[in-house]
Amino acid sequence: AQTVTQSQPEMSVQEAETVTLSCTYDTSESNYYLFWYKQPPSRQMILVIRQEAYKQQNATENRFSVNFQKAAKSFSLKISDSQLGDTAMYFCAFMKQGKFYFGSGTKLNVKP
Amino acid sequence: EAQVTQNPRYLITVTGKKLTVTCSQNMNHEYMSWYRQDPGLGLRQIYYSMNVEVTDKGDVPEGYKVSRKEKRNFPLILESPSPNQTSLYFCASSLTPGGPYQPQHFGDGTRLSIL
């Protein structure tokens, strides 16, 4: 089975600053997908960004970008210009052929 | 409105009393999945379905059953619930798992308490 590790249970960042959330995973697969999901206090699960393992280029979505290091099995999320609405739990996820594995989450607090 | 609908939203029941959590999507999605969320453990996949009549075990399938008789519905069945199945449950769907511009749409969650 694959494992996904998020080593930062909780982080804080000042509004407008940049923060990086860490994620590592363990797999013997070569082709897979990686995701970051956001869960605000409303409990809704929202996709933030996705990365296909065969693509070397790091994915970006507006203020969100990833640093994908395939050899190191690392998939960190960078949030630039943090906003109060970014306060949420963030989950890293690995997927292969429909089977998903999630990390335990990082709680991000954005302070005014 | 595109949505994944789960029912009930909240349920308190007793050990051994069979229950079903329904999940329905109106987006003609092929892929559907069930997860449970527990504090400190993140989300764990219970079962998933790539298409009608095709279901596969996720990471934690023990104690659960599913069926996919039609594309829009994917009920989660607890034949004999036990207290360790007390959790927050999410159903999700997407056209394909992980495809570009095809995020999983999640339901609002079902809070189950098994006494």
PDB file of C-alpha atoms in Angstrom:
ATOM      1  CA  ALA A   1       0.000   0.000   0.000  1.00  0.00           C
ATOM      2  CA  GLN A   2       1.065   3.544  -0.585  1.00  0.00           C
ATOM      3  CA  THR A   3       1.603   5.930   2.301  1.00  0.00           C
ATOM      4  CA  VAL A   4       1.326   9.692   2.391  1.00  0.00           C
ATOM      5  CA  THR A   5       2.966  11.677   5.181  1.00  0.00           C
ATOM      6  CA  GLN A   6       2.289  15.244   6.188  1.00  0.00           C
ATOM      7  CA  SER A   7       4.738  16.028   8.956  1.00  0.00           C
ATOM      8  CA  GLN A   8       3.317  19.439   9.928  1.00  0.00           C
ATOM      9  CA  PRO A   9       0.090  19.004  11.929  1.00  0.00           C
ATOM     10  CA  GLU A  10      -0.396  22.766  12.208  1.00  0.00           C
ATOM     11  CA  MET A  11       1.118  25.913  10.718  1.00  0.00           C
ATOM     12  CA  SER A  12       0.507  29.627  10.932  1.00  0.00           C
ATOM     13  CA  VAL A  13       1.244  32.400   8.469  1.00  0.00           C
ATOM     14  CA  GLN A  14       0.627  36.122   8.382  1.00  0.00           C
ATOM     15  CA  GLU A  15      -1.761  37.448   5.792  1.00  0.00           C
ATOM     16  CA  ALA A  16       0.036  38.292   2.508  1.00  0.00           C
ATOM     17  CA  GLU A  17       3.015  36.102   3.395  1.00  0.00           C
ATOM     18  CA  THR A  18       4.081  32.860   1.716  1.00  0.00           C
ATOM     19  CA  VAL A  19       3.839  29.438   3.324  1.00  0.00           C
ATOM     20  CA  THR A  20       4.911  25.975   2.230  1.00  0.00           C
ATOM     21  CA  LEU A  21       3.187  22.766   3.325  1.00  0.00           C
ATOM     22  CA  SER A  22       5.166  19.545   3.115  1.00  0.00           C
ATOM     23  CA  CYS A  23       4.097  16.140   1.827  1.00  0.00           C
ATOM     24  CA  THR A  24       6.065  12.984   1.196  1.00  0.00           C
ATOM     25  CA  TYR A  25       4.802   9.689  -0.109  1.00  0.00           C
ATOM     26  CA  ASP A  26       6.019   6.180  -0.572  1.00  0.00           C
ATOM     27  CA  THR A  27       5.290   4.179  -3.706  1.00  0.00           C
ATOM     28  CA  SER A  28       6.910   1.810  -6.150  1.00  0.00           C
ATOM     29  CA  GLU A  29       4.655   3.037  -8.953  1.00  0.00           C
ATOM     30  CA  SER A  30       6.001   5.222 -11.756  1.00  0.00           C
ATOM     31  CA  ASN A  31       2.745   6.725 -13.059  1.00  0.00           C
ATOM     32  CA  TYR A  32       0.292   8.244 -10.603  1.00  0.00           C
ATOM     33  CA  TYR A  33      -1.403  11.478  -9.627  1.00  0.00           C
ATOM     34  CA  LEU A  34      -0.867  13.756  -6.667  1.00  0.00           C
ATOM     35  CA  PHE A  35      -3.319  16.267  -5.254  1.00  0.00           C
ATOM     36  CA  TRP A  36      -3.745  18.912  -2.620  1.00  0.00           C
ATOM     37  CA  TYR A  37      -7.222  19.310  -1.162  1.00  0.00           C
ATOM     38  CA  LYS A  38      -8.477  22.077   1.091  1.00  0.00           C
ATOM     39  CA  GLN A  39     -11.099  21.554   3.796  1.00  0.00           C
ATOM     40  CA  PRO A  40     -12.340  24.799   5.378  1.00  0.00           C
ATOM     41  CA  PRO A  41     -14.402  24.779   8.587  1.00  0.00           C
ATOM     42  CA  SER A  42     -17.492  24.170   6.444  1.00  0.00           C
ATOM     43  CA  ARG A  43     -16.146  20.598   5.920  1.00  0.00           C
ATOM     44  CA  GLN A  44     -16.371  20.891   2.162  1.00  0.00           C
ATOM     45  CA  MET A  45     -13.492  19.195   0.325  1.00  0.00           C
ATOM     46  CA  ILE A  46     -12.090  21.392  -2.426  1.00  0.00           C
ATOM     47  CA  LEU A  47      -9.418  20.470  -4.938  1.00  0.00           C
ATOM     48  CA  VAL A  48      -6.566  22.974  -4.853  1.00  0.00           C
ATOM     49  CA  ILE A  49      -4.112  21.541  -7.354  1.00  0.00           C
ATOM     50  CA  ARG A  50      -3.192  18.293  -9.132  1.00  0.00           C
ATOM     51  CA  GLN A  51       0.034  16.934 -10.571  1.00  0.00           C
ATOM     52  CA  GLU A  52       0.601  14.063 -12.962  1.00  0.00           C
ATOM     53  CA  ALA A  53       3.740  12.152 -12.042  1.00  0.00           C
ATOM     54  CA  TYR A  54       4.933  11.819 -15.630  1.00  0.00           C
ATOM     55  CA  LYS A  55       5.021  15.599 -16.011  1.00  0.00           C
ATOM     56  CA  GLN A  56       8.211  17.231 -14.798  1.00  0.00           C
ATOM     57  CA  GLN A  57       6.734  20.719 -14.837  1.00  0.00           C
ATOM     58  CA  ASN A  58       5.361  21.800 -11.494  1.00  0.00           C
ATOM     59  CA  ALA A  59       1.635  22.586 -11.465  1.00  0.00           C
ATOM     60  CA  THR A  60       0.424  26.075 -10.625  1.00  0.00           C
ATOM     61  CA  GLU A  61      -3.052  27.460  -9.953  1.00  0.00           C
ATOM     62  CA  ASN A  62      -3.043  31.197  -9.316  1.00  0.00           C
ATOM     63  CA  ARG A  63      -1.493  31.678  -5.843  1.00  0.00           C
ATOM     64  CA  PHE A  64      -0.945  27.946  -5.372  1.00  0.00           C
ATOM     65  CA  SER A  65       2.025  26.053  -6.740  1.00  0.00           C
ATOM     66  CA  VAL A  66       3.729  22.772  -6.024  1.00  0.00           C
ATOM     67  CA  ASN A  67       7.312  21.606  -5.837  1.00  0.00           C
ATOM     68  CA  PHE A  68       7.197  18.062  -7.176  1.00  0.00           C
ATOM     69  CA  GLN A  69      10.367  16.063  -6.630  1.00  0.00           C
ATOM     70  CA  LYS A  70       9.663  12.610  -8.035  1.00  0.00           C
ATOM     71  CA  ALA A  71      12.926  10.975  -7.063  1.00  0.00           C
ATOM     72  CA  ALA A  72      12.622  12.264  -3.522  1.00  0.00           C
ATOM     73  CA  LYS A  73       8.873  11.416  -3.451  1.00  0.00           C
ATOM     74  CA  SER A  74       8.099  14.894  -2.245  1.00  0.00           C
ATOM     75  CA  PHE A  75       5.122  17.088  -3.154  1.00  0.00           C
ATOM     76  CA  SER A  76       5.022  20.377  -1.275  1.00  0.00           C
ATOM     77  CA  LEU A  77       2.397  23.103  -1.671  1.00  0.00           C
ATOM     78  CA  LYS A  78       3.341  26.768  -1.722  1.00  0.00           C
ATOM     79  CA  ILE A  79       0.686  29.361  -1.031  1.00  0.00           C
ATOM     80  CA  SER A  80       1.689  32.878  -2.001  1.00  0.00           C
ATOM     81  CA  ASP A  81       0.045  36.068  -0.771  1.00  0.00           C
ATOM     82  CA  SER A  82      -1.863  34.133   1.906  1.00  0.00           C
ATOM     83  CA  GLN A  83      -5.440  35.255   2.495  1.00  0.00           C
ATOM     84  CA  LEU A  84      -7.723  34.811   5.480  1.00  0.00           C
ATOM     85  CA  GLY A  85      -9.883  32.530   3.344  1.00  0.00           C
ATOM     86  CA  ASP A  86      -6.954  30.126   3.024  1.00  0.00           C
ATOM     87  CA  THR A  87      -7.460  29.107   6.664  1.00  0.00           C
ATOM     88  CA  ALA A  88      -8.315  25.414   6.418  1.00  0.00           C
ATOM     89  CA  MET A  89      -7.080  21.858   6.723  1.00  0.00           C
ATOM     90  CA  TYR A  90      -4.947  20.865   3.765  1.00  0.00           C
ATOM     91  CA  PHE A  91      -4.658  17.245   2.677  1.00  0.00           C
ATOM     92  CA  CYS A  92      -2.107  15.781   0.330  1.00  0.00           C
ATOM     93  CA  ALA A  93      -3.311  12.781  -1.680  1.00  0.00           C
ATOM     94  CA  PHE A  94      -1.851  10.085  -3.946  1.00  0.00           C
ATOM     95  CA  MET A  95      -3.950   8.304  -6.544  1.00  0.00           C
ATOM     96  CA  LYS A  96      -3.324   5.350  -8.836  1.00  0.00           C
ATOM     97  CA  GLN A  97      -6.108   3.836 -10.955  1.00  0.00           C
ATOM     98  CA  GLY A  98      -8.880   5.209  -8.794  1.00  0.00           C
ATOM     99  CA  LYS A  99      -7.398   4.222  -5.466  1.00  0.00           C
ATOM    100  CA  PHE A 100      -6.692   7.220  -3.237  1.00  0.00           C
ATOM    101  CA  TYR A 101      -4.424   7.626  -0.228  1.00  0.00           C
ATOM    102  CA  PHE A 102      -4.564  10.784   1.867  1.00  0.00           C
ATOM    103  CA  GLY A 103      -2.177  12.271   4.389  1.00  0.00           C
ATOM    104  CA  SER A 104      -3.287  13.149   7.899  1.00  0.00           C
ATOM    105  CA  GLY A 105      -3.552  16.834   7.070  1.00  0.00           C
ATOM    106  CA  THR A 106      -1.990  20.178   7.977  1.00  0.00           C
ATOM    107  CA  LYS A 107      -4.096  22.788   9.696  1.00  0.00           C
ATOM    108  CA  LEU A 108      -3.201  26.205   8.303  1.00  0.00           C
ATOM    109  CA  ASN A 109      -4.088  29.346  10.193  1.00  0.00           C
ATOM    110  CA  VAL A 110      -3.774  32.625   8.331  1.00  0.00           C
ATOM    111  CA  LYS A 111      -3.462  35.510  10.772  1.00  0.00           C
ATOM    112  CA  PRO A 112      -4.501  39.088  10.003  1.00  0.00           C
TER     113      PRO A 112
ATOM    114  CA  GLU B   1     -26.908  22.572  -9.897  1.00  0.00           C
ATOM    115  CA  ALA B   2     -24.147  19.952 -10.080  1.00  0.00           C
ATOM    116  CA  GLN B   3     -23.969  18.148  -6.787  1.00  0.00           C
ATOM    117  CA  VAL B   4     -23.328  15.013  -4.790  1.00  0.00           C
ATOM    118  CA  THR B   5     -26.096  14.399  -2.285  1.00  0.00           C
ATOM    119  CA  GLN B   6     -25.628  12.263   0.797  1.00  0.00           C
ATOM    120  CA  ASN B   7     -28.344  11.192   3.195  1.00  0.00           C
ATOM    121  CA  PRO B   8     -28.672  11.274   6.097  1.00  0.00           C
ATOM    122  CA  ARG B   9     -26.414  14.154   7.138  1.00  0.00           C
ATOM    123  CA  TYR B  10     -26.394  12.984  10.746  1.00  0.00           C
ATOM    124  CA  LEU B  11     -27.284   9.648  12.316  1.00  0.00           C
ATOM    125  CA  ILE B  12     -27.011   8.231  15.816  1.00  0.00           C
ATOM    126  CA  THR B  13     -27.713   4.523  16.003  1.00  0.00           C
ATOM    127  CA  VAL B  14     -26.844   1.424  17.985  1.00  0.00           C
ATOM    128  CA  THR B  15     -24.441  -1.427  17.453  1.00  0.00           C
ATOM    129  CA  GLY B  16     -25.680  -4.114  15.084  1.00  0.00           C
ATOM    130  CA  LYS B  17     -28.558  -2.205  13.484  1.00  0.00           C
ATOM    131  CA  LYS B  18     -28.078  -2.259   9.726  1.00  0.00           C
ATOM    132  CA  LEU B  19     -27.910   1.139   8.071  1.00  0.00           C
ATOM    133  CA  THR B  20     -27.472   2.580   4.611  1.00  0.00           C
ATOM    134  CA  VAL B  21     -25.999   5.940   3.678  1.00  0.00           C
ATOM    135  CA  THR B  22     -27.175   6.982   0.250  1.00  0.00           C
ATOM    136  CA  CYS B  23     -25.112   8.902  -2.274  1.00  0.00           C
ATOM    137  CA  SER B  24     -26.429  10.312  -5.506  1.00  0.00           C
ATOM    138  CA  GLN B  25     -24.784  12.481  -8.167  1.00  0.00           C
ATOM    139  CA  ASN B  26     -26.405  14.363 -11.046  1.00  0.00           C
ATOM    140  CA  MET B  27     -23.330  14.919 -13.218  1.00  0.00           C
ATOM    141  CA  ASN B  28     -23.276  11.624 -15.117  1.00  0.00           C
ATOM    142  CA  HIS B  29     -19.940  10.796 -13.522  1.00  0.00           C
ATOM    143  CA  GLU B  30     -18.386   7.389 -14.088  1.00  0.00           C
ATOM    144  CA  TYR B  31     -16.270   7.347 -10.935  1.00  0.00           C
ATOM    145  CA  MET B  32     -17.625   7.340  -7.385  1.00  0.00           C
ATOM    146  CA  SER B  33     -15.932   6.777  -4.062  1.00  0.00           C
ATOM    147  CA  TRP B  34     -16.536   6.615  -0.321  1.00  0.00           C
ATOM    148  CA  TYR B  35     -14.202   7.934   2.366  1.00  0.00           C
ATOM    149  CA  ARG B  36     -14.203   8.132   6.113  1.00  0.00           C
ATOM    150  CA  GLN B  37     -12.523  10.965   7.975  1.00  0.00           C
ATOM    151  CA  ASP B  38     -11.204  10.534  11.493  1.00  0.00           C
ATOM    152  CA  PRO B  39      -9.204  13.051  13.567  1.00  0.00           C
ATOM    153  CA  GLY B  40      -5.482  12.689  13.012  1.00  0.00           C
ATOM    154  CA  LEU B  41      -5.939  10.135  10.224  1.00  0.00           C
ATOM    155  CA  GLY B  42      -7.123  12.263   7.332  1.00  0.00           C
ATOM    156  CA  LEU B  43      -9.404  10.645   4.795  1.00  0.00           C
ATOM    157  CA  ARG B  44      -9.298   6.940   4.132  1.00  0.00           C
ATOM    158  CA  GLN B  45     -10.926   5.392   1.115  1.00  0.00           C
ATOM    159  CA  ILE B  46     -13.465   2.655   1.818  1.00  0.00           C
ATOM    160  CA  TYR B  47     -14.651   1.585  -1.639  1.00  0.00           C
ATOM    161  CA  TYR B  48     -14.608   3.048  -5.103  1.00  0.00           C
ATOM    162  CA  SER B  49     -16.347   2.375  -8.383  1.00  0.00           C
ATOM    163  CA  MET B  50     -14.893   3.074 -11.803  1.00  0.00           C
ATOM    164  CA  ASN B  51     -18.238   2.423 -13.517  1.00  0.00           C
ATOM    165  CA  VAL B  52     -21.611   0.743 -13.126  1.00  0.00           C
ATOM    166  CA  GLU B  53     -21.316  -2.769 -11.701  1.00  0.00           C
ATOM    167  CA  VAL B  54     -17.581  -2.286 -11.054  1.00  0.00           C
ATOM    168  CA  THR B  55     -16.504  -1.756  -7.458  1.00  0.00           C
ATOM    169  CA  ASP B  56     -13.152  -2.160  -5.744  1.00  0.00           C
ATOM    170  CA  LYS B  57     -11.880  -2.090  -2.194  1.00  0.00           C
ATOM    171  CA  GLY B  58     -10.130   0.963  -0.906  1.00  0.00           C
ATOM    172  CA  ASP B  59      -7.808   1.076   2.051  1.00  0.00           C
ATOM    173  CA  VAL B  60     -10.371   0.308   4.780  1.00  0.00           C
ATOM    174  CA  PRO B  61     -13.238  -1.802   3.356  1.00  0.00           C
ATOM    175  CA  GLU B  62     -13.812  -4.066   6.367  1.00  0.00           C
ATOM    176  CA  GLY B  63     -17.323  -3.822   7.761  1.00  0.00           C
ATOM    177  CA  TYR B  64     -18.736  -2.015   4.724  1.00  0.00           C
ATOM    178  CA  LYS B  65     -20.526  -2.959   1.535  1.00  0.00           C
ATOM    179  CA  VAL B  66     -21.383  -0.972  -1.556  1.00  0.00           C
ATOM    180  CA  SER B  67     -23.292  -1.466  -4.765  1.00  0.00           C
ATOM    181  CA  ARG B  68     -23.319   0.378  -8.072  1.00  0.00           C
ATOM    182  CA  LYS B  69     -26.427  -0.760  -9.916  1.00  0.00           C
ATOM    183  CA  GLU B  70     -26.915   2.536 -11.698  1.00  0.00           C
ATOM    184  CA  LYS B  71     -24.529   5.301 -12.569  1.00  0.00           C
ATOM    185  CA  ARG B  72     -25.926   7.991 -10.329  1.00  0.00           C
ATOM    186  CA  ASN B  73     -26.182   6.067  -7.036  1.00  0.00           C
ATOM    187  CA  PHE B  74     -23.536   4.523  -4.821  1.00  0.00           C
ATOM    188  CA  PRO B  75     -24.936   3.556  -1.410  1.00  0.00           C
ATOM    189  CA  LEU B  76     -22.719   2.622   1.525  1.00  0.00           C
ATOM    190  CA  ILE B  77     -24.073  -0.211   3.650  1.00  0.00           C
ATOM    191  CA  LEU B  78     -23.097  -1.069   7.192  1.00  0.00           C
ATOM    192  CA  GLU B  79     -24.577  -4.532   7.804  1.00  0.00           C
ATOM    193  CA  SER B  80     -23.678  -4.686  11.495  1.00  0.00           C
ATOM    194  CA  PRO B  81     -22.323  -1.318  12.620  1.00  0.00           C
ATOM    195  CA  SER B  82     -19.856  -1.164  15.483  1.00  0.00           C
ATOM    196  CA  PRO B  83     -18.592   1.802  17.539  1.00  0.00           C
ATOM    197  CA  ASN B  84     -15.282   1.884  15.624  1.00  0.00           C
ATOM    198  CA  GLN B  85     -17.283   2.908  12.558  1.00  0.00           C
ATOM    199  CA  THR B  86     -18.246   6.163  14.227  1.00  0.00           C
ATOM    200  CA  SER B  87     -16.859   8.716  11.798  1.00  0.00           C
ATOM    201  CA  LEU B  88     -17.508  11.429   9.245  1.00  0.00           C
ATOM    202  CA  TYR B  89     -18.232   9.892   5.844  1.00  0.00           C
ATOM    203  CA  PHE B  90     -17.851  11.516   2.442  1.00  0.00           C
ATOM    204  CA  CYS B  91     -19.061  10.392  -0.940  1.00  0.00           C
ATOM    205  CA  ALA B  92     -17.366  11.798  -4.032  1.00  0.00           C
ATOM    206  CA  SER B  93     -17.692  11.541  -7.780  1.00  0.00           C
ATOM    207  CA  SER B  94     -15.820  12.583 -10.901  1.00  0.00           C
ATOM    208  CA  LEU B  95     -15.915  11.832 -14.608  1.00  0.00           C
ATOM    209  CA  THR B  96     -12.666   9.930 -14.254  1.00  0.00           C
ATOM    210  CA  PRO B  97     -10.382   9.744 -11.218  1.00  0.00           C
ATOM    211  CA  GLY B  98      -7.704  12.365 -11.471  1.00  0.00           C
ATOM    212  CA  GLY B  99      -8.442  13.561 -14.989  1.00  0.00           C
ATOM    213  CA  PRO B 100      -7.580  17.152 -15.941  1.00  0.00           C
ATOM    214  CA  TYR B 101     -10.314  19.695 -15.212  1.00  0.00           C
ATOM    215  CA  GLN B 102     -12.262  16.873 -13.566  1.00  0.00           C
ATOM    216  CA  PRO B 103     -11.987  17.364  -9.821  1.00  0.00           C
ATOM    217  CA  GLN B 104     -13.747  15.038  -7.462  1.00  0.00           C
ATOM    218  CA  HIS B 105     -17.013  16.582  -6.295  1.00  0.00           C
ATOM    219  CA  PHE B 106     -17.598  15.771  -2.646  1.00  0.00           C
ATOM    220  CA  GLY B 107     -20.851  15.515  -0.795  1.00  0.00           C
ATOM    221  CA  ASP B 108     -21.417  17.504   2.388  1.00  0.00           C
ATOM    222  CA  GLY B 109     -20.599  14.558   4.613  1.00  0.00           C
ATOM    223  CA  THR B 110     -22.535  12.233   6.905  1.00  0.00           C
ATOM    224  CA  ARG B 111     -21.759  12.217  10.605  1.00  0.00           C
ATOM    225  CA  LEU B 112     -22.375   8.683  11.954  1.00  0.00           C
ATOM    226  CA  SER B 113     -22.338   7.854  15.651  1.00  0.00           C
ATOM    227  CA  ILE B 114     -22.622   4.191  16.602  1.00  0.00           C
ATOM    228  CA  LEU B 115     -23.352   3.615  20.288  1.00  0.00           C
TER     229      LEU B 115
END
